[in-house]
PDB file of C-alpha atoms in Angstrom:
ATOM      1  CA  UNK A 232      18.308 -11.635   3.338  1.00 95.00           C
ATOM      2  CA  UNK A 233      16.343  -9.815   0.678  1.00 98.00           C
ATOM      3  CA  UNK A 234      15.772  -6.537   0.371  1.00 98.00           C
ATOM      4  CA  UNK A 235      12.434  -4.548   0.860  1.00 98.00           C
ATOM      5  CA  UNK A 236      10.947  -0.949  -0.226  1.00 99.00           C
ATOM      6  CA  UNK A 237       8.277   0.428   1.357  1.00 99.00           C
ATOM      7  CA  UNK A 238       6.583   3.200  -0.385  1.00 99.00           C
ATOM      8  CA  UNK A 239       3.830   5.467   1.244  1.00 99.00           C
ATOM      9  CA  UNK A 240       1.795   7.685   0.851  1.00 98.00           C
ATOM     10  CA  UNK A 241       2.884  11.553   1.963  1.00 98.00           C
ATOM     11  CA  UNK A 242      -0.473  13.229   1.566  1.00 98.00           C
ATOM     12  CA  UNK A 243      -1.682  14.334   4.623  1.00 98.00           C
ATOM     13  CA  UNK A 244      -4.956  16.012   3.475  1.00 98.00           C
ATOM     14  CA  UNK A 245      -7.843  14.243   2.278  1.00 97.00           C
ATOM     15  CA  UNK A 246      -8.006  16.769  -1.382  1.00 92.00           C
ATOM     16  CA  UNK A 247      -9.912  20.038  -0.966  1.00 92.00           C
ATOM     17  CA  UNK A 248     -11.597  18.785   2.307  1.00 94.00           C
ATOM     18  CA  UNK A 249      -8.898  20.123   4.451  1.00 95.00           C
ATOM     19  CA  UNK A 250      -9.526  16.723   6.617  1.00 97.00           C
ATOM     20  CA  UNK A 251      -6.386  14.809   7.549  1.00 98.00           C
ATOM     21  CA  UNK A 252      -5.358  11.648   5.882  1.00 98.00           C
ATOM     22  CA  UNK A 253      -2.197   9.297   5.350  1.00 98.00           C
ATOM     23  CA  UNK A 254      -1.013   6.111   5.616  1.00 98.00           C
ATOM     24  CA  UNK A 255      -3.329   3.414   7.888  1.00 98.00           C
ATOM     25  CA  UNK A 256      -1.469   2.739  10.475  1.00 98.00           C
ATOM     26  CA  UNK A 257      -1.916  -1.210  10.521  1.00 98.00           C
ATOM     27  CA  UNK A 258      -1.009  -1.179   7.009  1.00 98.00           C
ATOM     28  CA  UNK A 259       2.586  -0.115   7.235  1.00 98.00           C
ATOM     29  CA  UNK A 260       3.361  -1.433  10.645  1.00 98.00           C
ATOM     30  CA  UNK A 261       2.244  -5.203  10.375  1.00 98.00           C
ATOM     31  CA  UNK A 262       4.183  -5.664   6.901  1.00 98.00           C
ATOM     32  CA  UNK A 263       7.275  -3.977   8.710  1.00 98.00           C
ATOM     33  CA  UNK A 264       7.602  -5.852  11.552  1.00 98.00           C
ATOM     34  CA  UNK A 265       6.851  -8.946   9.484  1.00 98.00           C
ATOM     35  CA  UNK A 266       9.910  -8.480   7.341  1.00 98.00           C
ATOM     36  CA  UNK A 267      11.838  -7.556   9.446  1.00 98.00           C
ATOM     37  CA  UNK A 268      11.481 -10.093  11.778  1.00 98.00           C
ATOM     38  CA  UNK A 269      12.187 -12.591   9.103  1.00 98.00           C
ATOM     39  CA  UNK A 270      15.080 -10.976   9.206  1.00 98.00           C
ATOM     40  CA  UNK A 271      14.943  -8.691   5.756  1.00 98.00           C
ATOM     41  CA  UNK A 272      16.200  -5.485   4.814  1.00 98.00           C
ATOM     42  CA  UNK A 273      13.629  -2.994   5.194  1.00 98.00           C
ATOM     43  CA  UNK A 274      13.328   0.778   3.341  1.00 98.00           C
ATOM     44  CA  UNK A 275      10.834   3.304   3.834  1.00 98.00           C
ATOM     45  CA  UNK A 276      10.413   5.633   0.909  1.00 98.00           C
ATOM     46  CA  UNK A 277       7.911   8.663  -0.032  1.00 99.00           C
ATOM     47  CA  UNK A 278       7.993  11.139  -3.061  1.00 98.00           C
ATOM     48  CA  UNK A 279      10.524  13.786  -2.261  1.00 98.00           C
ATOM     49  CA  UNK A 280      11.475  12.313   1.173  1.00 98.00           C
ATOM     50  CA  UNK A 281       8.327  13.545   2.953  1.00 98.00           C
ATOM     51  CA  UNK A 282       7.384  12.974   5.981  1.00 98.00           C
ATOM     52  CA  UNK A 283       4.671   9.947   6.538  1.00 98.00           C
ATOM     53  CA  UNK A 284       1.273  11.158   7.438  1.00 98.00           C
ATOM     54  CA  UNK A 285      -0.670   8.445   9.721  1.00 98.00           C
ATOM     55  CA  UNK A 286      -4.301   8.640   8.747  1.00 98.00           C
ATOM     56  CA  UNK A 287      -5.739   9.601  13.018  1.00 98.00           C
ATOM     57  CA  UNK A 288      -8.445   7.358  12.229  1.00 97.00           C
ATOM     58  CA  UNK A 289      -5.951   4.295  12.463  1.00 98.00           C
ATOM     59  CA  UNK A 290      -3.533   5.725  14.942  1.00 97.00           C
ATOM     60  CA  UNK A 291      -5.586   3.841  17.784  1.00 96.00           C
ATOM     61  CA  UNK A 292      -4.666   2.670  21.386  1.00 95.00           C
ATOM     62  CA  UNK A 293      -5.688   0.165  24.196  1.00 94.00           C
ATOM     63  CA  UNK A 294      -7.182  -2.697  23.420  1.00 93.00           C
ATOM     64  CA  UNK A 295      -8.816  -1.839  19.794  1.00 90.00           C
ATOM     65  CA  UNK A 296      -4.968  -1.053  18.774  1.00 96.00           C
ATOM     66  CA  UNK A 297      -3.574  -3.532  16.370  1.00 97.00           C
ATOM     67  CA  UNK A 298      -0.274  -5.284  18.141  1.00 97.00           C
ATOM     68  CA  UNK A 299       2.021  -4.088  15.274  1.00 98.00           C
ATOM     69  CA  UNK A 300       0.436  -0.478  15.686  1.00 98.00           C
ATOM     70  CA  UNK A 301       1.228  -0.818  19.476  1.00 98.00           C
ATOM     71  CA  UNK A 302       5.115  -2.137  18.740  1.00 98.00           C
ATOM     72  CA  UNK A 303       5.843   0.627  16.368  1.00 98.00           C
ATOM     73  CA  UNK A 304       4.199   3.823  18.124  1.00 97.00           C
ATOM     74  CA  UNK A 305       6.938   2.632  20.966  1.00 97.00           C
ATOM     75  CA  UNK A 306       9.998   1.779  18.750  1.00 98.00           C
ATOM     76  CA  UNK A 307      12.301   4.854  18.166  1.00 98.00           C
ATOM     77  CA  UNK A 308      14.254   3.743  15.386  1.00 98.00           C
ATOM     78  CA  UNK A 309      10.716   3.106  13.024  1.00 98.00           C
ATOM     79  CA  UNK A 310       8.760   6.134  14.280  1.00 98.00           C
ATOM     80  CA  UNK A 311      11.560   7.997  13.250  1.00 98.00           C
ATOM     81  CA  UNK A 312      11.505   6.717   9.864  1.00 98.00           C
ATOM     82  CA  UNK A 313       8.149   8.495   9.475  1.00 98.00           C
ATOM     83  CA  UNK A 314       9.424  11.865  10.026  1.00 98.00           C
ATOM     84  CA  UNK A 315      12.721  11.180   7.821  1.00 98.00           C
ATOM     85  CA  UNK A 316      11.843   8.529   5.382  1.00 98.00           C
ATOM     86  CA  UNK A 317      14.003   8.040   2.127  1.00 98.00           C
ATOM     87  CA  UNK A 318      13.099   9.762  -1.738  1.00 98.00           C
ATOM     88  CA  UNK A 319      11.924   7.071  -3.950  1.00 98.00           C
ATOM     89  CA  UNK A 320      13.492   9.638  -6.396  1.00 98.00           C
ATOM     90  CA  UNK A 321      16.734   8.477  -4.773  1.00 98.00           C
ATOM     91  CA  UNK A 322      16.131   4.705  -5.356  1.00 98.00           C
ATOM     92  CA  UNK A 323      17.159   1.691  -7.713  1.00 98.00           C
ATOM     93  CA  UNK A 324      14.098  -0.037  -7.492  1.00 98.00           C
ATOM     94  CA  UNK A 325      15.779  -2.755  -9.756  1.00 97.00           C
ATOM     95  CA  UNK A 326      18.347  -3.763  -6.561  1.00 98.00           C
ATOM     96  CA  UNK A 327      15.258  -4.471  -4.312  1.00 98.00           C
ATOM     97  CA  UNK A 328      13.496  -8.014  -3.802  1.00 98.00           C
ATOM     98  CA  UNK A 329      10.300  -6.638  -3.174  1.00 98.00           C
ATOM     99  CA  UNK A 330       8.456  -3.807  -3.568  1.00 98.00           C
ATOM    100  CA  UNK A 331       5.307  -3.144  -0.877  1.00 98.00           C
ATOM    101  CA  UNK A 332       2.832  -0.092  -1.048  1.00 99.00           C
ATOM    102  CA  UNK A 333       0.541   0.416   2.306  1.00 98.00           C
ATOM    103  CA  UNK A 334      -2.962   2.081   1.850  1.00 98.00           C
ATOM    104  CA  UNK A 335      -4.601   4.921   3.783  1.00 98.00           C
ATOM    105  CA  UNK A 336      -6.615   6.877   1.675  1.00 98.00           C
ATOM    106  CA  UNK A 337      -3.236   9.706   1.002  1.00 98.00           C
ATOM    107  CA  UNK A 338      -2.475   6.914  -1.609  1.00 98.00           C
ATOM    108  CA  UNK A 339      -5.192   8.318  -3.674  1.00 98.00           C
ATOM    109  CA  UNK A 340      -3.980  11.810  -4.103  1.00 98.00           C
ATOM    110  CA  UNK A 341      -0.180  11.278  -4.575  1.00 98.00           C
ATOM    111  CA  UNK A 342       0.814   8.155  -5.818  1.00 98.00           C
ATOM    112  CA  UNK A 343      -1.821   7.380  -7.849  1.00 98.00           C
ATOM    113  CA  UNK A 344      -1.302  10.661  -9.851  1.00 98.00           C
ATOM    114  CA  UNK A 345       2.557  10.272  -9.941  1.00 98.00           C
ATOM    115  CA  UNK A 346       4.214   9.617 -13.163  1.00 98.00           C
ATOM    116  CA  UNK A 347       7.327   8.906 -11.105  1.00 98.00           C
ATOM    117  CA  UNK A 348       5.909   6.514  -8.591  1.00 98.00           C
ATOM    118  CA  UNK A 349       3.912   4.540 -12.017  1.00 98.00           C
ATOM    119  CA  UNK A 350       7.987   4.284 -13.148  1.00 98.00           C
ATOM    120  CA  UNK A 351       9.550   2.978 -10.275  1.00 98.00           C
ATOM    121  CA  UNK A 352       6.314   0.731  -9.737  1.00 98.00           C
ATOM    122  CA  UNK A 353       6.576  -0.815 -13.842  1.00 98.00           C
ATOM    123  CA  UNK A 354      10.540  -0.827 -13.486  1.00 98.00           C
ATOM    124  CA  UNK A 355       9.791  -3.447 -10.177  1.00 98.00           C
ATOM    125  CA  UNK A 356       7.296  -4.813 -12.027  1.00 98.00           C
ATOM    126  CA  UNK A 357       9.403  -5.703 -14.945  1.00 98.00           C
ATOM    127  CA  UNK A 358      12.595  -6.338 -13.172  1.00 98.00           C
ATOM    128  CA  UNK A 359      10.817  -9.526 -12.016  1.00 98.00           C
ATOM    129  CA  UNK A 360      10.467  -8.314  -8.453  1.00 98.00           C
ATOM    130  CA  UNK A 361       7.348  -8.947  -6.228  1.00 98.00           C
ATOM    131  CA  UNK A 362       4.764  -6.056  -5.889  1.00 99.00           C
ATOM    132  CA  UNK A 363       2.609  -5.893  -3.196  1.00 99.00           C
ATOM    133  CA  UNK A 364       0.151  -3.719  -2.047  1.00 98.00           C
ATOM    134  CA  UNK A 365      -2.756  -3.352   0.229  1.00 98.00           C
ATOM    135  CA  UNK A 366      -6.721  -1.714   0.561  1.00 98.00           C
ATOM    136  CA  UNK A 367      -6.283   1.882  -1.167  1.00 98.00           C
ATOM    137  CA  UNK A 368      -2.282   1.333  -1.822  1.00 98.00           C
ATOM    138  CA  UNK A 369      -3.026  -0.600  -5.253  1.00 98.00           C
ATOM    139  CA  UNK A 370      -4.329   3.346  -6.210  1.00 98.00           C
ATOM    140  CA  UNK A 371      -0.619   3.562  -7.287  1.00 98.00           C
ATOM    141  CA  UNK A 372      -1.277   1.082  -9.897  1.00 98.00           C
ATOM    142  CA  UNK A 373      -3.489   3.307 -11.731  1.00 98.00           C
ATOM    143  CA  UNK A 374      -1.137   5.088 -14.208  1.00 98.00           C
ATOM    144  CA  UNK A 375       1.405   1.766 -14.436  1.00 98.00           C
ATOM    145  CA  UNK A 376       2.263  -0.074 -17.502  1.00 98.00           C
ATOM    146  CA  UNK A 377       4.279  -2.797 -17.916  1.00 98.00           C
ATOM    147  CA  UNK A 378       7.031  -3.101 -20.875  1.00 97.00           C
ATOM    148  CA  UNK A 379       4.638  -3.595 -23.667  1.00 97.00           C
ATOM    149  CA  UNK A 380       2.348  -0.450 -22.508  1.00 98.00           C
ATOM    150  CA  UNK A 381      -0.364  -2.574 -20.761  1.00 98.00           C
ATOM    151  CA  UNK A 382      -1.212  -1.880 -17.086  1.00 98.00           C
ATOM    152  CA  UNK A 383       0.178  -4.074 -15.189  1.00 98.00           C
ATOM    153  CA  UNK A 384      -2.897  -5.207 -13.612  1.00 98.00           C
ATOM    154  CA  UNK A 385      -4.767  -6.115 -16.915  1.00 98.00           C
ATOM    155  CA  UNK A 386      -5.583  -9.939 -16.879  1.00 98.00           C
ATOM    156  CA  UNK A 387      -4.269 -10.401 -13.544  1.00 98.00           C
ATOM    157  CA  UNK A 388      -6.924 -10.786 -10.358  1.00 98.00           C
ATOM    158  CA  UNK A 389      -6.464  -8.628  -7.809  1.00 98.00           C
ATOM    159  CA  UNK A 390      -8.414  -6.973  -4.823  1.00 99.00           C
ATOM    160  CA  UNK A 391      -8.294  -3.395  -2.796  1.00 99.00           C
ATOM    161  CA  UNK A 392     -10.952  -1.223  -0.462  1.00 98.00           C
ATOM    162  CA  UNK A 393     -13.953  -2.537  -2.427  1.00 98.00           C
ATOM    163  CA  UNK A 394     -16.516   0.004  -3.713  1.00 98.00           C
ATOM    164  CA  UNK A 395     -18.780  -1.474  -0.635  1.00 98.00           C
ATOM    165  CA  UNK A 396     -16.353  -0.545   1.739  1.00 98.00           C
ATOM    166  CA  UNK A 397     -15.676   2.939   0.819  1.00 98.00           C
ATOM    167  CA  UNK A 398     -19.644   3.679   0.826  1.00 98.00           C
ATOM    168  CA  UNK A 399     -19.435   2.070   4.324  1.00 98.00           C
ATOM    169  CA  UNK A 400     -16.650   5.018   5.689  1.00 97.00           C
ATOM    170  CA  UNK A 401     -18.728   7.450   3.891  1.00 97.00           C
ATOM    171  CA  UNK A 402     -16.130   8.761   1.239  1.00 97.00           C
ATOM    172  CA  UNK A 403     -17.404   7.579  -2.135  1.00 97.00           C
ATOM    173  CA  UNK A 404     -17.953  11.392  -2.718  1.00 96.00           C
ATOM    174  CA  UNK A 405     -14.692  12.546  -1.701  1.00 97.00           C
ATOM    175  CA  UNK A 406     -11.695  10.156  -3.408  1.00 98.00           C
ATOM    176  CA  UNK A 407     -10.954  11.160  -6.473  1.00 98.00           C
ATOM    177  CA  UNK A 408     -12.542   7.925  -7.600  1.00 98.00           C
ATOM    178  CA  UNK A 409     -13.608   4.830  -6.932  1.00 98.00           C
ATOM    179  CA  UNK A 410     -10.915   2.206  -6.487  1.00 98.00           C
ATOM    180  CA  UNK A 411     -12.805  -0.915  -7.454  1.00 98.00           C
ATOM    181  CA  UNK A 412     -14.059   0.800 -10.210  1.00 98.00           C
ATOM    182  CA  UNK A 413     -11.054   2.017 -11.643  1.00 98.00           C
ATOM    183  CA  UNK A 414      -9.251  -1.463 -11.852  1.00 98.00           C
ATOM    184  CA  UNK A 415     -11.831  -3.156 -13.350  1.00 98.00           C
ATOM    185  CA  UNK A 416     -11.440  -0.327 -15.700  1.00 98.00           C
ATOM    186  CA  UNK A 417      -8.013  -1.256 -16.146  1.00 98.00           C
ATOM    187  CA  UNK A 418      -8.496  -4.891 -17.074  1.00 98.00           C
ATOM    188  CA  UNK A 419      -8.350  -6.050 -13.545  1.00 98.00           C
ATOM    189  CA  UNK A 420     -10.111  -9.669 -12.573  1.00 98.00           C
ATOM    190  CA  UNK A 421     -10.969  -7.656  -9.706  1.00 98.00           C
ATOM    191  CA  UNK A 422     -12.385  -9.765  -6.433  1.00 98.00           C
ATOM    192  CA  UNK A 423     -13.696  -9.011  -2.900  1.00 98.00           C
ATOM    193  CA  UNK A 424     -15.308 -10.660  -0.025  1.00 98.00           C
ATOM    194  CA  UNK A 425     -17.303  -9.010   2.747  1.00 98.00           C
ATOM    195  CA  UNK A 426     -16.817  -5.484   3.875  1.00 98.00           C
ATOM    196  CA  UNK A 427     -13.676  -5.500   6.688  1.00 98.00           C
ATOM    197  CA  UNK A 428     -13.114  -9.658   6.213  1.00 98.00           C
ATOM    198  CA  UNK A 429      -9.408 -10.517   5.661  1.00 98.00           C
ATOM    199  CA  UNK A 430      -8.798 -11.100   1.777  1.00 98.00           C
ATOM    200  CA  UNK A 431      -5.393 -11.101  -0.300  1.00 98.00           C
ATOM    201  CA  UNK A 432      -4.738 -12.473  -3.251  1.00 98.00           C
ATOM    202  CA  UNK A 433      -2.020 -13.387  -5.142  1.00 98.00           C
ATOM    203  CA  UNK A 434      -1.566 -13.815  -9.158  1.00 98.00           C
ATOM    204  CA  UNK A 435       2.154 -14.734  -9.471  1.00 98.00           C
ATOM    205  CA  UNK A 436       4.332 -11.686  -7.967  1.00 98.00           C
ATOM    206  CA  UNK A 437       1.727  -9.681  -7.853  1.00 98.00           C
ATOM    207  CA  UNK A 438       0.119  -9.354  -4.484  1.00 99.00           C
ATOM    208  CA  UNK A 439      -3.063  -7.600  -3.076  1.00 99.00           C
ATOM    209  CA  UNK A 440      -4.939  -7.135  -0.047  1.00 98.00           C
ATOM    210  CA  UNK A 441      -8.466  -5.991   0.206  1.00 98.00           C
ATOM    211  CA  UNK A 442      -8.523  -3.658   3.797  1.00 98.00           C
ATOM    212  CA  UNK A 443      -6.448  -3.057   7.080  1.00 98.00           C
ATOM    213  CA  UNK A 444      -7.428  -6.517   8.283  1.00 98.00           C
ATOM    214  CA  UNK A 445      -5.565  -8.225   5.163  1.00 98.00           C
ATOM    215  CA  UNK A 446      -2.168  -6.266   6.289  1.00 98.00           C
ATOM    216  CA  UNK A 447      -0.405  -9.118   8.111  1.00 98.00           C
ATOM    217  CA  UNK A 448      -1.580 -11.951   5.474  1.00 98.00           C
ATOM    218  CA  UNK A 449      -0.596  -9.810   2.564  1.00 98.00           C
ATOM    219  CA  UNK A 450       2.793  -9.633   4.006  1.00 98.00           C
ATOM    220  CA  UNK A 451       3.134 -13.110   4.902  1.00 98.00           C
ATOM    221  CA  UNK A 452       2.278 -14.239   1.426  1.00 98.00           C
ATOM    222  CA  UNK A 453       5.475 -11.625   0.139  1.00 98.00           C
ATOM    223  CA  UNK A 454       7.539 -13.736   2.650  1.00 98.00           C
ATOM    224  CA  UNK A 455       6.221 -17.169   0.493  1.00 98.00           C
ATOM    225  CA  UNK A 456       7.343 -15.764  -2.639  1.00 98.00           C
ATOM    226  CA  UNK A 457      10.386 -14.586  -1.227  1.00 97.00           C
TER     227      UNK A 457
END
């Protein structure tokens, strides 16, 4: 059994917009389930121990609801890890397998501006554990450097929400910036496929998905290098 942390987002409002954000639903629930199922040890974290926002754009129902979405939003024991979830502050990251950040666009305006989170994330990093992360989650990358200063996504290929795709939800003048953009910035071998196609990459332990519908592959590939 190995041993997984979960770290999402707690911002709830989309900057000075006053419009609600958070975590995409699809993104945290498919990678949950999917560990635990293989039968891993599974810890949800935030800054501070805040409660988990879900963004209401991906808190859907019916038939359009993803079946992981569906699972959790009935399971007692995980929806009340979004109201109680651990402090990262709290954590070893270093006695953890794997460490997995879920987008939504709340990644933008907390993690990717914590100095705390960009620890933890470089301690993983260089502890030789997997990090994962999908669509806006690799925004936590943004400030993290590995042991000899670099950030850790220099050199490496990776993908998130593409540039494209952010035009397409109509928000490319409300992030703080532009995802893409700012990994490529970073030294990223940043790639992308079609707006909303499936798309995760891996370069060694360092995993990325492009969008919601790259949750459950993302996760899956964690479970190969596990």
């Amino acid at each position: 059994m190995a041993r997984i942390l979960i770290l999402s987002t707690a911002a709830d409002v989309l900057g000075d917009t006053g419009n609600p954000t958070g975590v995409w639903y699809e993104e945290l629930a498919s990678p949950y389930y999917a560990f635990l199922d293989a039968g891993h040890d599974v810890t949800l974290v935030t800054l501070g121990g805040r409660p988990v926002p879900i963004d209401p754009n991906s808190d859907v129902t019916g038939e359009d609801a993803p079946a992981s979405v569906t699972r959790f939003r009935a399971d007692a024991v995980a929806t009340a890890l979004l109201k109680a979830p651990d402090s990262l502050e709290d954590q070893d990251v270093t006695l953890y397998d794997a460490l997995y950040i879920p987008g939504g666009h709340g990644a933008m305006f907390d993690l990717a501006e914590s100095a705390l989170a960009a620890k933890a994330i470089g301690t993983a990093w260089d502890g030789g554990k997997i990090v994962a992360s999908v669509c806006h989650g690799p925004a936590a990358f943004k400030m993290v450097v590995d042991s000899n200063g670099d950030p850790i996504v220099k050199g490496r290929k990776v993908t998130a929400f593409t540039n494209s795709e952010e035009e397409a939800v109509g928000l490319t003048e409300t992030v703080p910036f532009l995802l893409e953009t700012t990994l490529r910035t970073l030294g990223a071998n940043f790639d992308g496929v079609d707006d909303w196609h499936p798309y995760v990459v891996a370069d060694g332990r360092l995993v990325t998905g492009q969008n919601p519908a790259s949750s459950e592959a993302a996760a899956q590939k964690v479970l190969e290098l596990l």
